[in-house]
Structure formats: structure tokens, C-alpha cells
mmCIF file of C-alpha atoms in Angstrom:
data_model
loop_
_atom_site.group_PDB
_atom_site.id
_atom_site.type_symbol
_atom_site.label_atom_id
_atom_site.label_comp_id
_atom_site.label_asym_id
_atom_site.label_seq_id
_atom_site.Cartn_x
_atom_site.Cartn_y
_atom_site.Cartn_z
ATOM 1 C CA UNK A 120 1.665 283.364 195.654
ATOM 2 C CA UNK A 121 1.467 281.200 192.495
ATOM 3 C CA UNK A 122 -2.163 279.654 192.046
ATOM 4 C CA UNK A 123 -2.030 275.927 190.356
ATOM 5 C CA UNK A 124 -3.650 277.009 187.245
ATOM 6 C CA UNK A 125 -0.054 279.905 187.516
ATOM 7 C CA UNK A 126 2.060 276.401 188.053
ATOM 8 C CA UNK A 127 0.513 274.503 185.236
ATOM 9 C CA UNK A 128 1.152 277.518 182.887
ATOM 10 C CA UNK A 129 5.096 277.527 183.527
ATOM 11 C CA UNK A 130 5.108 274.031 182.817
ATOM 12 C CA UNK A 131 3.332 274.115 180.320
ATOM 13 C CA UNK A 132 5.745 277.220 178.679
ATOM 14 C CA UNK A 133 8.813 275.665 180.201
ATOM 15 C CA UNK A 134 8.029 272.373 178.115
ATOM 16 C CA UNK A 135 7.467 274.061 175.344
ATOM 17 C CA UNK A 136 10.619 275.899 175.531
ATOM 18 C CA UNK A 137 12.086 272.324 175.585
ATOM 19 C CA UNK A 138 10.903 271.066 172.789
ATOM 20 C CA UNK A 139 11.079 274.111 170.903
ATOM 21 C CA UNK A 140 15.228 274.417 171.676
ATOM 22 C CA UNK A 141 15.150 270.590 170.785
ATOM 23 C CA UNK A 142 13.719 271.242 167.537
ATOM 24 C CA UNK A 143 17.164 271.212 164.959
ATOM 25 C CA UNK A 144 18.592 268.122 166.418
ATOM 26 C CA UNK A 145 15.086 266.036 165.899
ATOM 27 C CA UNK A 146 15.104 267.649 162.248
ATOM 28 C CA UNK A 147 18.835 266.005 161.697
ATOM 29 C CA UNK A 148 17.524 262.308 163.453
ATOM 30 C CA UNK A 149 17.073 259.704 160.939
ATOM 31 C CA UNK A 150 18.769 261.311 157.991
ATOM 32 C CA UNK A 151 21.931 260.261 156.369
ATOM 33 C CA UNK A 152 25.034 261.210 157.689
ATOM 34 C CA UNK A 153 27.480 261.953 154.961
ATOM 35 C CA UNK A 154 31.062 263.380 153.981
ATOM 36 C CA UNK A 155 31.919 264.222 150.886
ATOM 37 C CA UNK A 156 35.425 264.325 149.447
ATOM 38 C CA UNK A 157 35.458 266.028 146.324
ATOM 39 C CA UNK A 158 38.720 267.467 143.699
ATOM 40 C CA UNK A 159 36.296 270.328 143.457
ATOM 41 C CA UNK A 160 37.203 272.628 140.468
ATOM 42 C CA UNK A 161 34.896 275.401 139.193
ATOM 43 C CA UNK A 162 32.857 277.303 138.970
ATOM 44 C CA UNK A 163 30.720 275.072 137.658
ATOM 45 C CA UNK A 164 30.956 271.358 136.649
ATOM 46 C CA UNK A 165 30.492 268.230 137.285
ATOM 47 C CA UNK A 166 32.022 268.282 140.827
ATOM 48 C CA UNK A 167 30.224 271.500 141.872
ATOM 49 C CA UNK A 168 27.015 270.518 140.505
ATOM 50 C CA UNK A 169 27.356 266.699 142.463
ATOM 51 C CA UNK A 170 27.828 268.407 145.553
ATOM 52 C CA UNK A 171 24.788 271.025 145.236
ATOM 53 C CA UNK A 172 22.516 267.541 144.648
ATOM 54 C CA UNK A 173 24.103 266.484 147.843
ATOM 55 C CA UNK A 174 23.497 269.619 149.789
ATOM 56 C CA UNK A 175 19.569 269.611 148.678
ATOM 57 C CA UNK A 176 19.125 265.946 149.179
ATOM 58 C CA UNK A 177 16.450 266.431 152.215
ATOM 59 C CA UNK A 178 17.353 263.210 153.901
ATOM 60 C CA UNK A 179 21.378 264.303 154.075
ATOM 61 C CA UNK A 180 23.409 265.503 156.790
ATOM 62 C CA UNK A 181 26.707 266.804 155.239
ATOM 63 C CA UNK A 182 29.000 267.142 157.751
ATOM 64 C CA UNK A 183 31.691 268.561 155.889
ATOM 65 C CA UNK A 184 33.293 268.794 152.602
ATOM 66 C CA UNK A 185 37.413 267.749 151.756
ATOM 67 C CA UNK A 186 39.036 269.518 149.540
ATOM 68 C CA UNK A 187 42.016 268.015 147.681
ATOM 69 C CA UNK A 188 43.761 268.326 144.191
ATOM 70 C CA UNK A 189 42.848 266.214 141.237
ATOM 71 C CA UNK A 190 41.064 268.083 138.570
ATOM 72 C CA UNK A 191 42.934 271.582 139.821
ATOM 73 C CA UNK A 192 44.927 272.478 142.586
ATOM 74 C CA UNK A 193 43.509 271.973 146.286
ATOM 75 C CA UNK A 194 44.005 276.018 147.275
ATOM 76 C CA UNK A 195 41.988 277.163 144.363
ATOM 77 C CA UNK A 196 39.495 274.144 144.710
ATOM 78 C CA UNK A 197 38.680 275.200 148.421
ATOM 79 C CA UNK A 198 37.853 278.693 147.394
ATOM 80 C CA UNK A 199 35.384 277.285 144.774
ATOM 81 C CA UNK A 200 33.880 275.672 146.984
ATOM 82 C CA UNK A 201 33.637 277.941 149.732
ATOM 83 C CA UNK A 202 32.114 280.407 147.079
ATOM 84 C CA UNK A 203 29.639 277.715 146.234
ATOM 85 C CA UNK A 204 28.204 277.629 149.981
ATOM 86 C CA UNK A 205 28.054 281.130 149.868
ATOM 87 C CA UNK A 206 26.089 281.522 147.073
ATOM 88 C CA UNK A 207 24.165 278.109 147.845
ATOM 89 C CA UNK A 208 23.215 279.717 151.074
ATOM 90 C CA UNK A 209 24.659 276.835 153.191
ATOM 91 C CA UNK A 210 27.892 278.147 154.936
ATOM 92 C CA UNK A 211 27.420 276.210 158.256
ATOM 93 C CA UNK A 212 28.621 273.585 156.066
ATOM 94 C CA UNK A 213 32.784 273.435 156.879
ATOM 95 C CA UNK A 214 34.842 272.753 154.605
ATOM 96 C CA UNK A 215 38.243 270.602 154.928
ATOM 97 C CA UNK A 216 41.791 271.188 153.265
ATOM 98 C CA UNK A 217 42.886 267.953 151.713
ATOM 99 C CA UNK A 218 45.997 266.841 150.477
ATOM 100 C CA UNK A 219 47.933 268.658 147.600
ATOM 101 C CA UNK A 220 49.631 266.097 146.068
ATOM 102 C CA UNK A 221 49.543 262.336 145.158
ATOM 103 C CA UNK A 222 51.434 259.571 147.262
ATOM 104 C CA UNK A 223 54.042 258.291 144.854
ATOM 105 C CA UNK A 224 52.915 259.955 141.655
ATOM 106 C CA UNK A 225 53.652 263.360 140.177
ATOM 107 C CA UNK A 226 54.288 265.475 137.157
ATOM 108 C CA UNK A 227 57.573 264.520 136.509
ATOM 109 C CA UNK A 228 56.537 260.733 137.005
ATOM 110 C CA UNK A 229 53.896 261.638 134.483
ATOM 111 C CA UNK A 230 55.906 262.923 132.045
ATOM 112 C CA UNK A 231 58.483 259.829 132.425
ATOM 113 C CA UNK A 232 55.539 257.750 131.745
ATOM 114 C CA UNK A 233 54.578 259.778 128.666
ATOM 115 C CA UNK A 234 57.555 259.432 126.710
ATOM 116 C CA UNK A 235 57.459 255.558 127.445
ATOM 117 C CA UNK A 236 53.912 254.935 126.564
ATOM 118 C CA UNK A 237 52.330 257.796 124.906
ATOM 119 C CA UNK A 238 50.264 261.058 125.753
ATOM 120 C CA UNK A 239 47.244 260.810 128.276
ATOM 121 C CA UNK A 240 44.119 262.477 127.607
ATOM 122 C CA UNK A 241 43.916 264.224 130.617
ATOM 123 C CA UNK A 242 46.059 265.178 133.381
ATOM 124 C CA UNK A 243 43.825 267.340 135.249
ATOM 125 C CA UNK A 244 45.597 269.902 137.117
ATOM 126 C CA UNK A 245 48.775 268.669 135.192
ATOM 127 C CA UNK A 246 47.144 269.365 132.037
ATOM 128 C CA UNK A 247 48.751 271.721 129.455
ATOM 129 C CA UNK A 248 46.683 275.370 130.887
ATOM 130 C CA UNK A 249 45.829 275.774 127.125
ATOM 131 C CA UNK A 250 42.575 277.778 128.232
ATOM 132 C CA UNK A 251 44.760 279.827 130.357
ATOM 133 C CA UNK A 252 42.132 278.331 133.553
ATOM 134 C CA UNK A 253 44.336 275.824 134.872
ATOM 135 C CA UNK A 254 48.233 277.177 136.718
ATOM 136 C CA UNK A 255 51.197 275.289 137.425
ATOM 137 C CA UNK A 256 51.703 276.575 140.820
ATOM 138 C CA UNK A 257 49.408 274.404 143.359
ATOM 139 C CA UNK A 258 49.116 277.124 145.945
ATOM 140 C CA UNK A 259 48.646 279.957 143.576
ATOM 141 C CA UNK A 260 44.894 280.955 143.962
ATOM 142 C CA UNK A 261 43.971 283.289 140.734
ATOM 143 C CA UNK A 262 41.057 285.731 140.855
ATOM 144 C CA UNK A 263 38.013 283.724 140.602
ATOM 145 C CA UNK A 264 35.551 284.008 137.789
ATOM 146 C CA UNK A 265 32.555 283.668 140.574
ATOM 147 C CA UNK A 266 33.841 286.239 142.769
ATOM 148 C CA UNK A 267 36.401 285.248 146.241
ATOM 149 C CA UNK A 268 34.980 283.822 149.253
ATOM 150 C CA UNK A 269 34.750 285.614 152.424
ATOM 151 C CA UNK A 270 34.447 282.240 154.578
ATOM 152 C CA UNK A 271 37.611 280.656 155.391
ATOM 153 C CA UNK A 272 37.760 277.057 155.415
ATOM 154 C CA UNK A 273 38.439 275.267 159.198
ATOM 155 C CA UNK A 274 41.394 274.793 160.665
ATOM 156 C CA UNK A 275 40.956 271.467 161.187
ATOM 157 C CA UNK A 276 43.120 269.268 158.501
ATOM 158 C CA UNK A 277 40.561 267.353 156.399
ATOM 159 C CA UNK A 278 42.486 263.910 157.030
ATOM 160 C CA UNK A 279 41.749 264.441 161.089
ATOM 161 C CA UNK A 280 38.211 265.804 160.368
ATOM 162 C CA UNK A 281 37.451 262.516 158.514
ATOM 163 C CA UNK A 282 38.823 259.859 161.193
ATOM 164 C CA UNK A 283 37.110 262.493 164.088
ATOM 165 C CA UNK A 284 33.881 261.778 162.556
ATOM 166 C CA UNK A 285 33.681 258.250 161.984
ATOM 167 C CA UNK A 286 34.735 257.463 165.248
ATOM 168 C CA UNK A 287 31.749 260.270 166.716
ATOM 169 C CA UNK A 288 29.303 258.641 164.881
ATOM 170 C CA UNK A 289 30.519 254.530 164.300
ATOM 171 C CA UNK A 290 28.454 252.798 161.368
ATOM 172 C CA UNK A 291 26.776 255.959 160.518
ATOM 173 C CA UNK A 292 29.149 257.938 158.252
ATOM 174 C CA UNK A 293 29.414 257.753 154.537
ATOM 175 C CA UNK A 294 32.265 258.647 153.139
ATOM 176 C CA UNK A 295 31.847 259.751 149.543
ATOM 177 C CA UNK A 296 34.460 260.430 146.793
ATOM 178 C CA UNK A 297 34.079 261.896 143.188
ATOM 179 C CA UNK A 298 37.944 262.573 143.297
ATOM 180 C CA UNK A 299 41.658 261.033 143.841
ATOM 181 C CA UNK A 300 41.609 258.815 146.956
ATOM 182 C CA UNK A 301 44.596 260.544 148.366
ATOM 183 C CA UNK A 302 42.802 261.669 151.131
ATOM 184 C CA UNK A 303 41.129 258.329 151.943
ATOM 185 C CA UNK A 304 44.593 256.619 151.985
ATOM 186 C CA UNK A 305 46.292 258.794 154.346
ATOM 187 C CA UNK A 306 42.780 258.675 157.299
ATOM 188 C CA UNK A 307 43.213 254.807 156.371
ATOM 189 C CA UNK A 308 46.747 254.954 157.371
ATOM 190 C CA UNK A 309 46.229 257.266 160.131
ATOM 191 C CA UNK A 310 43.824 255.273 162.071
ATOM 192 C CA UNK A 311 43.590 251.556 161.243
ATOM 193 C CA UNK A 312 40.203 251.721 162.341
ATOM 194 C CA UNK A 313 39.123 254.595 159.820
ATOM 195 C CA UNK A 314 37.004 252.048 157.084
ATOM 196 C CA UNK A 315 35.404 250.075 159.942
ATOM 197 C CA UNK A 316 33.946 252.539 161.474
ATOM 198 C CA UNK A 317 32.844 254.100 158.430
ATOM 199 C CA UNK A 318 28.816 252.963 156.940
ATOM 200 C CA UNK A 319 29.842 253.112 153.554
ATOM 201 C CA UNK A 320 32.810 254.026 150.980
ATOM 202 C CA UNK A 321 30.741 255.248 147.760
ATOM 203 C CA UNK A 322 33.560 256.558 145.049
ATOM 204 C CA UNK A 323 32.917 257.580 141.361
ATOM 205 C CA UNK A 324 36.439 256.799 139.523
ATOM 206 C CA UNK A 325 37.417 253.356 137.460
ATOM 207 C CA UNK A 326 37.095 251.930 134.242
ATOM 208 C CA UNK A 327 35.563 248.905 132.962
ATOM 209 C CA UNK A 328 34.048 247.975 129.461
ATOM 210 C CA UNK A 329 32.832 251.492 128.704
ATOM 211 C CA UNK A 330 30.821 252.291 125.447
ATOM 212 C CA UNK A 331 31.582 255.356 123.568
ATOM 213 C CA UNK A 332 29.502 258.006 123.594
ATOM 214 C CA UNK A 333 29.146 260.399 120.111
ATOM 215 C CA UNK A 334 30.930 263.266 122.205
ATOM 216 C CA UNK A 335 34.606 263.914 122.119
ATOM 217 C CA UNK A 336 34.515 263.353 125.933
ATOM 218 C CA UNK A 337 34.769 259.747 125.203
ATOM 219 C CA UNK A 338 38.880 260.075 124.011
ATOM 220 C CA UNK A 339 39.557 259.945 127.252
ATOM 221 C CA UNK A 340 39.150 256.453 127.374
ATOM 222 C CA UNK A 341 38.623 255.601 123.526
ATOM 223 C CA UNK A 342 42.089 253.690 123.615
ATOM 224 C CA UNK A 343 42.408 252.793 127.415
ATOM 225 C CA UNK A 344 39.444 251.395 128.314
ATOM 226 C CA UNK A 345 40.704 250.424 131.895
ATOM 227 C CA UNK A 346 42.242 253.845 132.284
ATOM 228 C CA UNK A 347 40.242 257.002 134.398
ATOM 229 C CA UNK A 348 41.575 260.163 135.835
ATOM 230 C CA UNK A 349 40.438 259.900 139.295
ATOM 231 C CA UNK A 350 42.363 256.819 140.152
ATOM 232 C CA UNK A 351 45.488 257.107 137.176
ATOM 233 C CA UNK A 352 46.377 260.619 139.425
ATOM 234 C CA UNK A 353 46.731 258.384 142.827
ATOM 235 C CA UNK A 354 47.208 255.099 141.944
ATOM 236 C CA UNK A 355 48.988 254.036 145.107
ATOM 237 C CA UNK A 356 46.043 255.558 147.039
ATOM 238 C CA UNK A 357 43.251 253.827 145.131
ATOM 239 C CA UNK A 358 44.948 250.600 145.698
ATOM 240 C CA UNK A 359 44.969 250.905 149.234
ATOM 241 C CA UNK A 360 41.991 252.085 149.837
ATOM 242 C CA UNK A 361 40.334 249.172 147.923
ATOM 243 C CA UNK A 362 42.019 246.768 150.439
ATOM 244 C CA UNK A 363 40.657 248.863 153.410
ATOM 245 C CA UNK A 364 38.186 246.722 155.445
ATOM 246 C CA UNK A 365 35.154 249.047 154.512
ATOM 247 C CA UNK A 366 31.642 247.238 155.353
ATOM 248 C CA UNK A 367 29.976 248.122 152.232
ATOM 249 C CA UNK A 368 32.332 249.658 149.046
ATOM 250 C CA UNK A 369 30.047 251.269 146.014
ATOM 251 C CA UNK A 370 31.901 252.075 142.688
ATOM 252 C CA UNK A 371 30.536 254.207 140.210
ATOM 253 C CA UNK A 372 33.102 253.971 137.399
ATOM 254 C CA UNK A 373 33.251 255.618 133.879
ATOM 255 C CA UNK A 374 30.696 253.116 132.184
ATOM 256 C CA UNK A 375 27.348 254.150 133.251
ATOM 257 C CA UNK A 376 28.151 257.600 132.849
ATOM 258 C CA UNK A 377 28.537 257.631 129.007
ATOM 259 C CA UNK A 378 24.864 257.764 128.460
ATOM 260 C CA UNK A 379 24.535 260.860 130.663
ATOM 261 C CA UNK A 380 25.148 263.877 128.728
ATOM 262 C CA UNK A 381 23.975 267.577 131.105
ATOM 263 C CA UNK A 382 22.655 269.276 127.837
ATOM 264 C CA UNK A 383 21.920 272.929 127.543
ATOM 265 C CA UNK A 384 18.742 272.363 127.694
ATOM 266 C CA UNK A 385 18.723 270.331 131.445
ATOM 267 C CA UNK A 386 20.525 273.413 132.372
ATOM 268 C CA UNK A 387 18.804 275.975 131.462
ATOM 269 C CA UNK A 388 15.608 274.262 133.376
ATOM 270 C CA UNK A 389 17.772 274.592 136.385
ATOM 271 C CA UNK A 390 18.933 277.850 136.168
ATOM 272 C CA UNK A 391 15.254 279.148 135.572
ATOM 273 C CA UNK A 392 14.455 277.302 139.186
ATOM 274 C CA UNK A 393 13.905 279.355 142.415
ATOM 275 C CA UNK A 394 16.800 278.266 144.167
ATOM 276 C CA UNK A 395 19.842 280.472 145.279
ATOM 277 C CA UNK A 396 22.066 278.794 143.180
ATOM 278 C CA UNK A 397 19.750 279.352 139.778
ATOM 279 C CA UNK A 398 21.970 282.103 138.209
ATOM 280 C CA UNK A 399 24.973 280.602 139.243
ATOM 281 C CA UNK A 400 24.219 276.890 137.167
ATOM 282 C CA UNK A 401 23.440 279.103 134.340
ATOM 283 C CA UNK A 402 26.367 280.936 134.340
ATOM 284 C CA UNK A 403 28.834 278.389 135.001
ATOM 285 C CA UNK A 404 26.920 275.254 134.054
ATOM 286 C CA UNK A 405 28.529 273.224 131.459
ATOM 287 C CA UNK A 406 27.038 270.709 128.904
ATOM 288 C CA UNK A 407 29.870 267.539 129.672
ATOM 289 C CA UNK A 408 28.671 263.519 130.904
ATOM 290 C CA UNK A 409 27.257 264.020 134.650
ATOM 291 C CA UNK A 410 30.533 261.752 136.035
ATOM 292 C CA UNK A 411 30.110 262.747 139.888
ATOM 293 C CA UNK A 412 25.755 263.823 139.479
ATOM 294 C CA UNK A 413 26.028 260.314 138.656
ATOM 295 C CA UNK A 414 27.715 259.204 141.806
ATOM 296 C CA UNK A 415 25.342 261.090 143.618
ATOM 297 C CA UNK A 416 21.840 260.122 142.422
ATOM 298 C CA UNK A 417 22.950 256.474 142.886
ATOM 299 C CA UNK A 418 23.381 257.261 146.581
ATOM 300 C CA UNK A 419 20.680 259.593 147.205
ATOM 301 C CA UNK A 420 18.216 257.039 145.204
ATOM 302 C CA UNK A 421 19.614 253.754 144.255
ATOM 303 C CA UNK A 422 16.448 253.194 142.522
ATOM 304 C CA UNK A 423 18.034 254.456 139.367
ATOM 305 C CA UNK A 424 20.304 251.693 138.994
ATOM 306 C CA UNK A 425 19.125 248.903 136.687
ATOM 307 C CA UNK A 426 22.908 246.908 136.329
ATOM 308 C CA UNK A 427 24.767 246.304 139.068
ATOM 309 C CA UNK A 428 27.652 243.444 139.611
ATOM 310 C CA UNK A 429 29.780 242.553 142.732
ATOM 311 C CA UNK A 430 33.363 241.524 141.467
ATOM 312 C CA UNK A 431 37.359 241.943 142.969
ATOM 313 C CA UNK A 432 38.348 245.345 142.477
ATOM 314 C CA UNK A 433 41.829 246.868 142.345
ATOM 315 C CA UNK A 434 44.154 249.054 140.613
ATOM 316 C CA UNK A 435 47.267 248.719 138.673
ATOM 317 C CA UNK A 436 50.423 250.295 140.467
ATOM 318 C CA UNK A 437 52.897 248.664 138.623
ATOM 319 C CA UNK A 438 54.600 251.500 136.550
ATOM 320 C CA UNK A 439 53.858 250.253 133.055
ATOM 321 C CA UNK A 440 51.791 250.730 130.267
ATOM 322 C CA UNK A 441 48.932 249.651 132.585
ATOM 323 C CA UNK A 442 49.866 251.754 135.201
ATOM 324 C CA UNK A 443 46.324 253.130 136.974
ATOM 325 C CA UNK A 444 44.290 250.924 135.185
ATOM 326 C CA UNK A 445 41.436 249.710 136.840
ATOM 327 C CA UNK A 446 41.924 245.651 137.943
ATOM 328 C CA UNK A 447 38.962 243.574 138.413
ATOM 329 C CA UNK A 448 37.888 239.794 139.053
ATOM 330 C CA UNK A 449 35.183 237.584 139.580
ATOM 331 C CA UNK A 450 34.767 236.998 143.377
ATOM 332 C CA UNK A 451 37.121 234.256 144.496
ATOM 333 C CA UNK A 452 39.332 234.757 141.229
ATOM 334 C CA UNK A 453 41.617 237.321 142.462
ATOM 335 C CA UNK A 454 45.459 236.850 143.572
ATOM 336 C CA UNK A 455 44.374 236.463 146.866
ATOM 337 C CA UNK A 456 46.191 239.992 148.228
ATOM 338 C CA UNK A 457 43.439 241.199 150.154
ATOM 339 C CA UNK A 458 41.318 242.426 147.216
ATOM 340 C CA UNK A 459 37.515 243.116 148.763
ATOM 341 C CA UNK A 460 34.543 242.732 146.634
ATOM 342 C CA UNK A 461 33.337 245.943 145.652
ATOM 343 C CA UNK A 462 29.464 247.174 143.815
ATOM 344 C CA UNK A 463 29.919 247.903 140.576
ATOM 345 C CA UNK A 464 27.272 249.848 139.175
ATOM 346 C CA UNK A 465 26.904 249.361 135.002
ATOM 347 C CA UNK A 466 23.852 250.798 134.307
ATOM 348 C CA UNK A 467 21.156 253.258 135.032
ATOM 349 C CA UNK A 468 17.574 254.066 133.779
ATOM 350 C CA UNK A 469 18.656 257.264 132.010
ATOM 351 C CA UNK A 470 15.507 259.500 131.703
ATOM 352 C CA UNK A 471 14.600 258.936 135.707
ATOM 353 C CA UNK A 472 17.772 260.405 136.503
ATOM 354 C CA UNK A 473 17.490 263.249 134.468
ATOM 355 C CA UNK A 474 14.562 264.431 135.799
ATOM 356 C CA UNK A 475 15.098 263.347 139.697
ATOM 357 C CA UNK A 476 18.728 265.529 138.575
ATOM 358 C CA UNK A 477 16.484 268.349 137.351
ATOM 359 C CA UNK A 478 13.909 268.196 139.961
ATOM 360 C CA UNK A 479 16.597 268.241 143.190
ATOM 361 C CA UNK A 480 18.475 271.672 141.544
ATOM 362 C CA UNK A 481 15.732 273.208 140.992
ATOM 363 C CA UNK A 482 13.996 272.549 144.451
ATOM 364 C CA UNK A 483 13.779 275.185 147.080
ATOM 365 C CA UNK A 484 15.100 273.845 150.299
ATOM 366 C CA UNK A 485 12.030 272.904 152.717
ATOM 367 C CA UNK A 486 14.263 272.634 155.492
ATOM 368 C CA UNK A 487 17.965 274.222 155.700
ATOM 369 C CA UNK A 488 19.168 273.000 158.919
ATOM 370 C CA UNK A 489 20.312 276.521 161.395
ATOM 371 C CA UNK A 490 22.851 273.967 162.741
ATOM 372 C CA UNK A 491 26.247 274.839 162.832
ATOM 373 C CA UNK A 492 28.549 271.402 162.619
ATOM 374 C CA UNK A 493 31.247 271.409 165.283
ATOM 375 C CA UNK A 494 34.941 272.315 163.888
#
């Protein structure tokens, strides 16, 4: 027969079973539910190193990770970035296949518009495979330089994974992009409710009044100064996803990120760190303007911003000498087409970025959530 003091004890160790199971979903309450959406070519780079900040960010849930092409072709991009988590240490973090190719445009499109209007500086996983990295075919996945992934990415399409979660967690999700909006266009026209029920659309892509930087970078947009890759390879996309009914749209174009530069030297400070990923970032690291580390420091703390504007934003999808440029007005200036006013950010307080950059890759993880996401 149990005594009282016997009773108290099981509740006692019953309760603290309780509290102890409810332990992983307390650690996810209050922080930031996010989704990234990212052309992620590698090893290495700009769009592998923006989505390591992400992952560390201690405030950050990241739900999941699309995959589509832009810089290289979706199929290869997935297995970078399924290598990444491996080596990162953070597999329960799905990722999504995206889209392959662009609404309307495409190579042959490209190369129309070429011989009209001249050669574009990049073409991303159209460009010429002079360094024998990038292929033609968009499903071919070469051996990678990193080493394969055993994960497999879920079955879930990304597009469905996207409109599941915004509607699971209304006003909650961000959705950010450092790629083509390809993606974004299709959930958009999937689910009219998509943008509502996202928190936030933060993209990196767009072109304003940028100022050259003494790196050769900067030819990119030395002669178009309204013209960027992420939104000339979708332009159709971009468009439409501008006149989505988001609740809050962030733009981090081209502009800011000329006086960003990830030198050898930030990089070798990171790959002498004590995270998983050290060796990695100084393997694969490369010295090039921090375009989507950018995009997410300005997220994770907007306290590096110092210039910010709220204008008209669209994109040019007329097939011209403009086509893909970025479009932009003062607020009530527009052609009244259901152009939405969009934060531009211009410019950032350079050395605080550097080192919160520097200080969040080289950070070991205080708490790596054991929970799996839900496929």
C-alpha cells in the first residue's frame, strides 16, 4: 500500500517527466519561424555561407530549405545543400526540391536577347562552363568536390511545403529568398492566400543606383545599373511576386552589398572557429561581395541598417533592352497596376556586420534543437 509521502513522489517524478518531454517545444517558443529559399550552388559561397548564418542564428526556427535553379542547376544545388547539413551537423533540417526552370524565360530566350542587345555578365547556370564547374544538363548531378550526401531531400515538392506552412503557422512564417522567385510565384499562384498568410517576404535580388566597388565583381552591373541576376533569370516571377499582397516586403538589392567584400582574411577567422563547419569555410570559402550574408544579417539584426527607403517596386518584363531591370517609384507615383511598396535597404554600417558575420560562423551552437520538422 502506497504511503502519501510514496504518492507525492510519483507526482512529483511524473511532473517532472512532463516537463522534461516538454522541454524541445518550449526551446522553439518565441523564436522566429523562417523558410529559406535559396539557388544554392557550392560548395561554398555566398548562398551556402547565408544559409549557415541562418542555421546558427539562436533565435531561428528553419523549417526547411527550397531548392531551385538560378546560380546552377536545382539537382546539383540540393545535393550541396544536403552535404552542407551534413557537415553543419543539422540534418533534421528538410530540404525542398524547387523548380528547375524559369516561367517564361530560358536559354534560348537568352540568347535571342543577346544578339539584340548585347552580352550579359552573368547567366548563372546558363553561363559559358568555362571553369568546367557549371553543366548544361539541369538534372545531371557531377561528383561533388565536398563529397555526396547520404540524406535525401523530402518528398514533399517545395512549392506545397511552402503554402503547408504558412497556412500551419498564419502571420508567423518568413519567407526568405537570396535566389530567382520562381518558386514564390508558383505557391502565390497555387494558393491565393500564400503572401497573406505569410509574416514577411525578405528577398536579396534588384538593382538600384549601385556604386562600384574596385573589384571586377562590379561588371556585372557597371553598364546596367538596374540589371541583377536573381530577378533578370525570372523576370515574370519577380513581377508577380512584387504584386502579391505580402504584409511586410524587405528588399535587399545589389547596392548595399558593394561595400561588403568576404576577404581572406574574414575567412580564415572562421575557418579557425570551433564549429563543425570550420574546415569546410576554409576549404570552400571564397573572397566575393557577401550578396545573400547580406540579406541575412539584415534579418537576423536589422540594427545594421543605417539607409533604408520605402518606394514602388517592380520589374521590367517587357522583352527589351530593359528587360529584368529593376522598376521603382516614389509611393503614389507608380502606374497604378497593383505595385506594393516595398523596404529598400541602401545602406549598412559596414564594420558591425563584419564582425556580427564573423562572430555567428564561428559560434558553437548553444542549443541545436533534437527536433525533427514534420515532412
Amino acid at each position: 500500500m502506497k504511503t502519501t509521502l510514496d504518492r507525492a513522489l510519483l507526482w512529483l517524478a511524473a511532473s517532472l517527466a512532463m516537463t522534461i518531454s516538454a522541454l524541445p517545444a518550449n526551446a522553439d517558443a518565441g523564436r522566429r519561424k523562417l523558410i529559406i529559399s535559396q539557388d544554392a550552388y557550392g560548395p561554398g559561397g555566398t548562398n551556402m555561407q547565408s544559409i549557415l548564418m541562418l542555421l546558427q542564428a539562436p533565435d531561428v526556427d528553419v523549417l526547411g530549405i527550397v531548392v531551385g535553379s538560378g546560380d546552377g542547376w536545382r539537382d546539383e544545388n540540393i545535393q550541396h545543400t544536403l552535404r552542407l547539413l551534413e557537415i553543419a551537423g543539422r540534418t533534421e533540417v528538410p530540404v525542398y526540391a524547387g523548380t528547375v526552370f524559369p516561367l517564361l524565360n530560358s536559354a534560348e530566350k537568352t540568347l535571342r536577347w543577346e544578339r539584340m542587345y548585347g552580352e550579359l555578365s552573368y547567366k548563372g547556370a546558363w553561363s559559358n562552363p568555362i571553369d568546367k564547374k557549371r553543366h548544361a544538363d539541369p538534372y545531371m548531378i557531377p561528383a561533388q568536390a565536398e563529397g555526396m550526401a547520404t540524406i535525401k531531400p523530402a518528398s514533399e515538392p517545395g512549392v506545397d511545403f511552402m503554402i503547408r506552412k504558412v497556412h500551419e503557422f498564419p502571420g508567423e512564417v518568413t519567407i526568405w529568398a537570396a535566389g530567382p522567385l520562381t518558386d514564390l510565384a508558383v505557391a502565390a499562384r497555387l494558393d491565393s492566400a500564400f503572401s497573406s498568410l505569410a509574416k514577411e517576404l525578405v528577398f536579396m535580388g534588384g538593382s538600384f543606383r549601385p556604386v562600384l566597388a574596385a573589384n571586377t565583381f562590379a561588371d556585372e552591373y557597371r553598364h546596367g545599373t538596374r540589371l541583377e541576376f536573381n530577378l533578370r533569370w525570372d523576370p515574370e516571377a519577380a513581377s508577380m511576386v512584387l504584386h502579391e499582397p505580402w504584409k511586410r516586403v524587405l528588399q535587399i538589392p545589389v547596392d548595399p552589398t558593394t561595400a561588403t567584400f568576404f576577404r581572406s582574411e574574414l575567412l580564415a577567422r572562421i575557418a579557425n572557429g570551433k564549429t563543425a563547419f570550420a574546415s569546410y569555410i576554409g576549404q570552400y570559402g571564397q573572397p566575393s561581395p557577401m550578396w545573400d550574408e547580406l540579406a541575412a544579417m539584415v534579418w537576423i539584426d536589422p540594427g545594421i541598417v543605417t539607409k533604408s527607403a520605402t518606394m514602388l517596386v517592380d520589374v521590367d518584363t517587357s522583352f527589351t533592352a530593359g528587360y529584368g531591370n529593376t522598376l521603382s517609384w516614389a509611393l503614389g507615383k507608380g502606374p497604378q497596376l497593383g505595385e506594393r511598396p516595398v523596404l529598400v535597404i541602401e545602406e549598412i554600417d559596414l564594420p558591425r556586420f563584419e564582425r556580427l558575420t564573423v562572430d555567428l560562423l564561428t559560434r558553437p551552437r548553444t542549443m541545436n534543437s533534437e527536433r525533427i520538422h514534420a515532412q
